[in-house]
C-alpha cells in the first residue's frame, strides 16, 4: 500500500491533494480538543465556514474601530501635553479627563457594541469655546462681548454656524483619525492574505515531506529547501513548527475565510473613511445632516456634564464657565442600514407615486426649456434645538381658564438636488435620480424623513412638540431665466406630520450659460443658526404664551424664478441687477453664489424675510429703511457682520423679554408677541425701551477710548461691559442726536420688520420694488412647516387642488399641474366615489398681467388659521381642499374676485384633456394620430360645440367690421388692418398661408400676418424696436379695432401670450387658435370676455399637450382648423352681397363646396400616407403602398447618413484585427500563397497594405454602397438635405427634420436647408449642390390647369439642381406629389393618391385620352387589314391633339351626346402626362376653344324661352336687350325684383325666392332695388348662374356651414346648366380658384405629412443604430433637442418686461384719444346746433321785422 502510494505520487502533488491531506492531518491531530475540527473532512469544513466568516468579520470590525480610537487617544495625549505646557491654570483637558472618566469608559464599551452591531464608533474630538483643543489658536464666538454674563458668550448652538467646522487644525486631526482606520484595515487584509499564502505553501511542502520514501530522499531534501524558502521564519525553527499551537495557527490561516473577511472590512473602510460613502440610515440619530457646511462623519454632541469651573471669586458671585464641546466623529465600516420615516401617504409605496407625479410634471415643464433643473425639499433636524429660556411652560394660567400652549415650529433644513442636463439625457429622469439619491434610502428607494402612520401617530419629539398634518409632495416649474417650474404637494387628514414639499424648476438659460451654479432652486445665504421667536396665527393658542419662546433655529431661504429680474427700487431710485448683486455680497457678507439674476432674488429675500429674528430685522432696517440707505457696488463704509447684528439684536431681545416678564400678573395674557404685534401702542412702548438702551450704550461707546488689548480678541472697553463692536458699528450709520431721530427710525423699522416681515409680506415688498417679469416660488425654513408663497407678474403660474387625492400641484406650465389627473393616491383617493362638486379637482391661475401673490397655509399643530402678519390681515382668506388649506390672495391692482369664481374645473370637464401617456417614440405616436385628429376636427366643426360657438362670435365680429366698411366708417388705405393674424415659428408659417388665401379671396380687405415678436417690438416696448426689412411701424399700421387671431398651438409661447395682453388696448375682437381650451392664452381671453360659452373666443384643435419637439400633428391640426375657419369667414362675407362687394370677393360658394369635399375626402389620403385610419387602427396592407414607399426612401437616406459611422466601425475592426494579429490583408494573403520570399516583394506588399490603411474609410464606404446598392459617385462626406415646397411646408418640414437630428452624433449629423422651388430654391441652393446632396421636393398637381405652370416651375428647379454633375454624379432628388409623372433626372418619385373627384379639366383630358385610344385602335385595325391585303407595311401617323380636339368640339356642337356620355362617366385618365405635356395639352385646348368661339354664329331665339335665349345668345347684346325688355313689364327701363322673380320662375318653378333675391342683390351694384340693362347684361354673362342658385350655406339645423359638393366630378352642375355649344374649357376656367385653394389647403398638407413620415423613418433608423452597435451605451431621443424648448416661454428675442406698463399706457392713451374725439365731436355738434339756432333766430327776427 505504501509503495503503491509512493509510486502514485512520483509527480508533485496538486493543491487539491495537499488540501485534502492537510485536512485529514489536522483532523487527526486536533480532534481531541474539538476546537479546530472543522477541517476534519470536506463536509464539516464547508458547513462551518459561515460561522468562521461571521466571527472574523466582527473581529476585524472591532480592530478597525480600535485603530480609530488608538490614533484619537494618541492625538489627545499630544493635545493634553501641549495644553498643559501653554496654560497657566488647570488644563481643560485634564479637567475633562477628571470629570469624564466614567463617561469615557461608557463610551468605549458603547463603541465596542456599535462596532459589533452597527459597524461604527463615536470618537470624541474635543473643542472649547470655539477652539480646538490643542489647536494653538482661538476663534472667539460672535457673542463674546466680554460682558459679565459670559455664559451667553458660548451659545450651545454656535457650532451650527457655517464657519464652525472650518478650523484647519480640526480638519487635520479628523483626517488623521479617519485615514488611520482604512490604512490599518488595508494593511491587515494584506497581512492575512500573505499568511494564507504562507499556510498553503507550508502544507504543500509538509505533505510531500511525510509521504516521501527513502528512494526519494533527494527529492524530499529539495522540497524541504523549498518549504524553508516559502516560510517567513526560515528553516531554523523547523522543529518547533510542528508544535500544537503552530498547527492551529496554520490551520486557521490555511482557510480563505480570514482573508475574505479582512478584504470585506478593508473595502468598507475605504468606502466610508476614504470616499465618505455614508449609509442611508446615518442621519437617523444625527443632529445635522451632511451638507456643504457639515462634514459627513461629524456628529455634534452636546455633553452638558462637561462644564468646568474656570474661575470662581471668593464670594461665589462670578463663575466663568468653559463649555466643553465634543464633536463625535462617526467612523463607518460599511454597514448599510435602512431608516424609513415617511408619513402615511408616502409610507405605502415609499413615495414612488409622488415621485412619478413629480417626474411627469418635469416632463411637461421641459417643453418650456430644460437645460438644467433642480428640486429642494425640507426635512426637520433630528434633534430640535431647545428654547433659549428655561421657562418652557406647557400651560398658561389666567384667572378664568388654563390654555395649552402648542409646541413651537420645528427647525428645518433644506435638501437641494440640482442637475445640469447633458445633450442627450432626459432631465426629468436625471432630476428624479438626484432627488432619490439625496432624499431616499439607498437600498429601498423609499423617501426618508417620516415614520409610517402605524408607528408614528403620536410622534412627539424630545422637545415636546409633535409633527403636524399631512404629506406633501411638491416641485416647481418656472422657466428660470426662461424655463419652467414643477411642483406637487400631498396632504392627508393626519394631524401628526409635517407637510413635505418638493419645489422644483427647469431652466432655459437667457442671462448666462446653463451651469450648475445657475441652476434653480437658488439660495444666497447658506444655512445659519439664529435666535428666532416663533409666530403663529392670531387665533392660535400659542399667541397666549406668556414666556419668551426664542430658540436657536436654522434659517435658509430658497426661491425658484421664471422670468427676468432687471431693477430694484430703494429710496426712490432704481438699481440694475448687476449693482444689486455686488451690493448683496457686501450686505449679506456672502460671496455671490451665481451670476444669474434669479440668485439676486434669493439674496433680496434673505434681506426681507426677517419675522421673528431681531438680528435679521436689524440688518433689513439698516440696509433698506434709513434715509441714507442706498445700493452701492462698493460702499464707503462696510456693513456690520452677522455676528455684530446678533449683538445688536440682544438689546432688542432683552427689552422684549424683560417687558413681557415685568407685565406678567393678572393681565399676563395681554403681553404676548401677538399682542405687541397687533398693537401700535405696545410697539411704540417697546421701541422706546430699546431706544433708551441703545442710546445709552452708544453714548458710552462714542466717548470711550480704546485701550490696548489685554486678551486675544478682547479690548478693555469690552471687559468693562460697555457694549460690543456690533453696537459700536451703528455709529457709522445712525446719528444718536435726538433731533435727527435716526435711532428712533432704525429701532422702529427693526421692530416692524420683526413683527411684519413674514413670507407673504416679504414677497409683497419684493414685488412692489422690483421691476421685471416674475413667476416666483419662495420657501423658507422658518415657514416650510406650514406655508409656501407664490407670485406671478409677467410670467404665468397655476395651482391645482385635488381634494379626492389630497394633492396640490403648481407650475408655470398649466398643463403640468394636470399631472395629478393621471395618478391615484397609493392608499386610494379620499372620497373617490364622491359625486360632490366640491370634491372635483380645480385649478387657480394667478393674474400674471396685473401681478398677484398667493399664500398657501395648511396650518400646524392644530392651528388651522393662516399665519399672517398685521399688514395683510385685512386680506380675504379663502379655503381649498375642503377647508384643509388656506388660500390668501394679494392682487397688486387691488382687484378682488371670489376664489370660487376664478377656479377652473379639472375633473368632469369636457374641455379639459388629461396628459397623454408616455411613449417610446413620441414622434411616431404624433404622426399616427394625424388622421384621427383631422377627422375629429372636421366632425366637431359640423357639430354644435365650442368651436362653433367661437365661430358664431367671429362671424358677428366679421359682420360688424364689414358693416363699418359698407357704412364708410373705416377708411381704407395701405395701413388699414382689418384682420391681423399673429404667432411664432411654425404657428406663424401656417398662419401666413391662411392669410395669403384669405387675402386672395377678398382683395379689398386688409389681412396681415405679423410675427408676435414684431408686434411686441413695435408696441410693447418703451423704445420701439424697428422692423428692418419689413413695412411695419407704428405709423404704417392702423390698428383701429381690427379682428385679431392669435395662432399658438401650445397657448403658452411668450410672444403670442404677451400679445394677447398687449393687443387688448387696440381691439375688442381677439380670438385664439390653440391645442385645447385650457391654455394660458385661453385664460387671458376668458378673463377679457365673459367665461360662458356664448362669449367664447377660443378655437381648439383638441390635440392636447404634445411633448415631442419635432412638430407634426400639431402643425397638421392647426392647418386643418384654419381651413375650417377660412371657409366660415368666406361664407360669412359672401352671404351678404354688400359685404361681398365691399371686400371684392373673388371666391364663390361653389369654390368652398369643392374645398370642403376635398377636405373630407383627403382623410383617405392621410390614412394611406400614415398607415393608420381615423380610428387609430392600421389600414389594410393594400393601402399601405404609399407609406412603404415613403419609409423606403427614408431608409435609403438613413443609409446615406450612417455610412460614415458604419465605415468607422469597419475600419476599427480591420485595424484592430490586422495590427493585433500582425497580418494585414495583403501581407496575410502573400504569406498564405508563399509570395514573401524576396525583399522587393516584402516591401511592395507592405506598400499595398499602407495604401489600404490610408484609403480604408473610402474602401469601406464603397463596400457598403455596393452591398446596399447605392450610388457609388456620391461624395464621402456629411450629408445635406434640401427641402423644396411652398413656404409653409418647406419651413415646417425644415424645422421637423432639423429637430429630428438635433441630438444626433456628429458622425451621423445632417444639415437641413429649405426653399421655394417656384421662387428662390435655384438661386439660394444650386451653388451648394454637390455629389450626394439630398433634395426632396413637393410637386403641385399639374393635372389641374391652375397649377400646371406651378408644377412646371417646380420640375424645372428640380431638373436644374439635378443636372449639376461632377464625375457623373449629382444630387439625389426625390419628388412627392399627386401627378404620376417621374422626372427623368430625379432618383425617385413618390405619388400620393388624391382620393377626390376629378375636376372638369381632368375629365376633358380623360375624354381626349379615350378618343385617342379609340383612334389608335381603329388605326391599328386599318393597318392590320392593309397589311393583310397588300402584304406591306404602312405607317399610320398618329393624329395630333389639335385635330382630335377639333373633331371632338365639332361633334359636340352637332350632337353633344358623345361628350356628355364621356363626361358623365367617372373614370380617371390612364395616360400619365408630364408637366410639359400637360401645359401643351391645356394650351391647345384653350386655343381650340377660342377659335371655336370666334367661328360660332348663333341665330336669335324666340322670346318664349327667355333663359335659354340668354344662355345660347350670351354674347348677343341685342338679343339680351330684347329679353330685358320682355322682362320689363312696365317699360320703365329697369327690372324690379318682382319682375325678375316672375320671369325666372316661369323657367323653373323650383327656384326659391330667397336664391333669386340673393342673385338680384348681387347684381344690384347701386343698391337701389332695380337692375339696369348693364346689371342684367352682367348676370347673363355668368356661365354658372343657375348652378350657383342651387348652393346653400346652411345645414338642416340652420348652422352656417359649407356643404360639401356631391358632384361625381367637379363641374358637373356647371355643365348641367350650360347651353350646348359652350365649350367645356371655358367652364373649367371658373374652377381655377378652387384648384388654387385645393393646393394651398389640402394638397400641400398631404405632402407635409408625407415628408414627416419619410423623415421620421430617417431619424428612427439613425436613432436606433447607435444603441445597437454600442450595446446600449450610446443613444439619444429624436423627440428632443439640446435646448429642449418645445414652448418658447422665455422673452426672446423681445423682452416682455414693459408689456404690462405699455398696455396700461396704451389703454390710457386710447381713452384720452377717444375722450378728445368725443369732446371734439360734441363741440362740433354744439357749434352746428348753435349756428342753426342763430340762423333760425335771425330768420325769425327778419320775418318779424318784415311783418
PDB file of N, CA, C and O in Angstrom, residues 97 128 211 226 309 453 750 778 1546:
ATOM      1  N   UNK A  97     -10.709  64.987  31.541  1.00  0.00           N
ATOM      2  CA  UNK A  97     -10.461  63.599  31.892  1.00  0.00           C
ATOM      3  C   UNK A  97     -10.881  63.316  33.318  1.00  0.00           C
ATOM      4  O   UNK A  97     -11.357  62.225  33.620  1.00  0.00           O
ATOM      5  N   UNK A 128     -13.402  73.677  22.754  1.00  0.00           N
ATOM      6  CA  UNK A 128     -13.791  74.525  23.871  1.00  0.00           C
ATOM      7  C   UNK A 128     -13.907  75.951  23.385  1.00  0.00           C
ATOM      8  O   UNK A 128     -12.938  76.509  22.881  1.00  0.00           O
ATOM      9  N   UNK A 211       5.187  11.955   2.991  1.00  0.00           N
ATOM     10  CA  UNK A 211       4.867  10.876   2.070  1.00  0.00           C
ATOM     11  C   UNK A 211       6.063  10.462   1.206  1.00  0.00           C
ATOM     12  O   UNK A 211       5.908   9.639   0.319  1.00  0.00           O
ATOM     13  N   UNK A 226      12.621  24.003  -0.406  1.00  0.00           N
ATOM     14  CA  UNK A 226      11.528  24.860  -0.918  1.00  0.00           C
ATOM     15  C   UNK A 226      10.664  25.381   0.213  1.00  0.00           C
ATOM     16  O   UNK A 226      10.293  26.544   0.252  1.00  0.00           O
ATOM     17  N   UNK A 309     -15.621  74.648  35.976  1.00  0.00           N
ATOM     18  CA  UNK A 309     -15.465  75.975  36.587  1.00  0.00           C
ATOM     19  C   UNK A 309     -14.056  76.466  36.335  1.00  0.00           C
ATOM     20  O   UNK A 309     -13.088  75.873  36.808  1.00  0.00           O
ATOM     21  N   UNK A 453     -47.601  55.633   9.307  1.00  0.00           N
ATOM     22  CA  UNK A 453     -48.736  56.040  10.124  1.00  0.00           C
ATOM     23  C   UNK A 453     -48.954  55.095  11.286  1.00  0.00           C
ATOM     24  O   UNK A 453     -49.393  55.477  12.359  1.00  0.00           O
ATOM     25  N   UNK A 750     -36.805  98.240  12.710  1.00  0.00           N
ATOM     26  CA  UNK A 750     -36.406  96.900  13.114  1.00  0.00           C
ATOM     27  C   UNK A 750     -37.560  96.164  13.781  1.00  0.00           C
ATOM     28  O   UNK A 750     -37.814  94.990  13.492  1.00  0.00           O
ATOM     29  N   UNK A 778     -41.361  81.026  -3.274  1.00  0.00           N
ATOM     30  CA  UNK A 778     -40.466  81.397  -2.181  1.00  0.00           C
ATOM     31  C   UNK A 778     -40.759  80.480  -1.008  1.00  0.00           C
ATOM     32  O   UNK A 778     -41.906  80.358  -0.568  1.00  0.00           O
ATOM     33  N   UNK A1546     -90.918  81.407 -64.257  1.00  0.00           N
ATOM     34  CA  UNK A1546     -91.558  80.818 -65.427  1.00  0.00           C
ATOM     35  C   UNK A1546     -90.698  79.696 -66.002  1.00  0.00           C
ATOM     36  O   UNK A1546     -91.190  78.744 -66.576  1.00  0.00           O
TER      37      UNK A1546
END
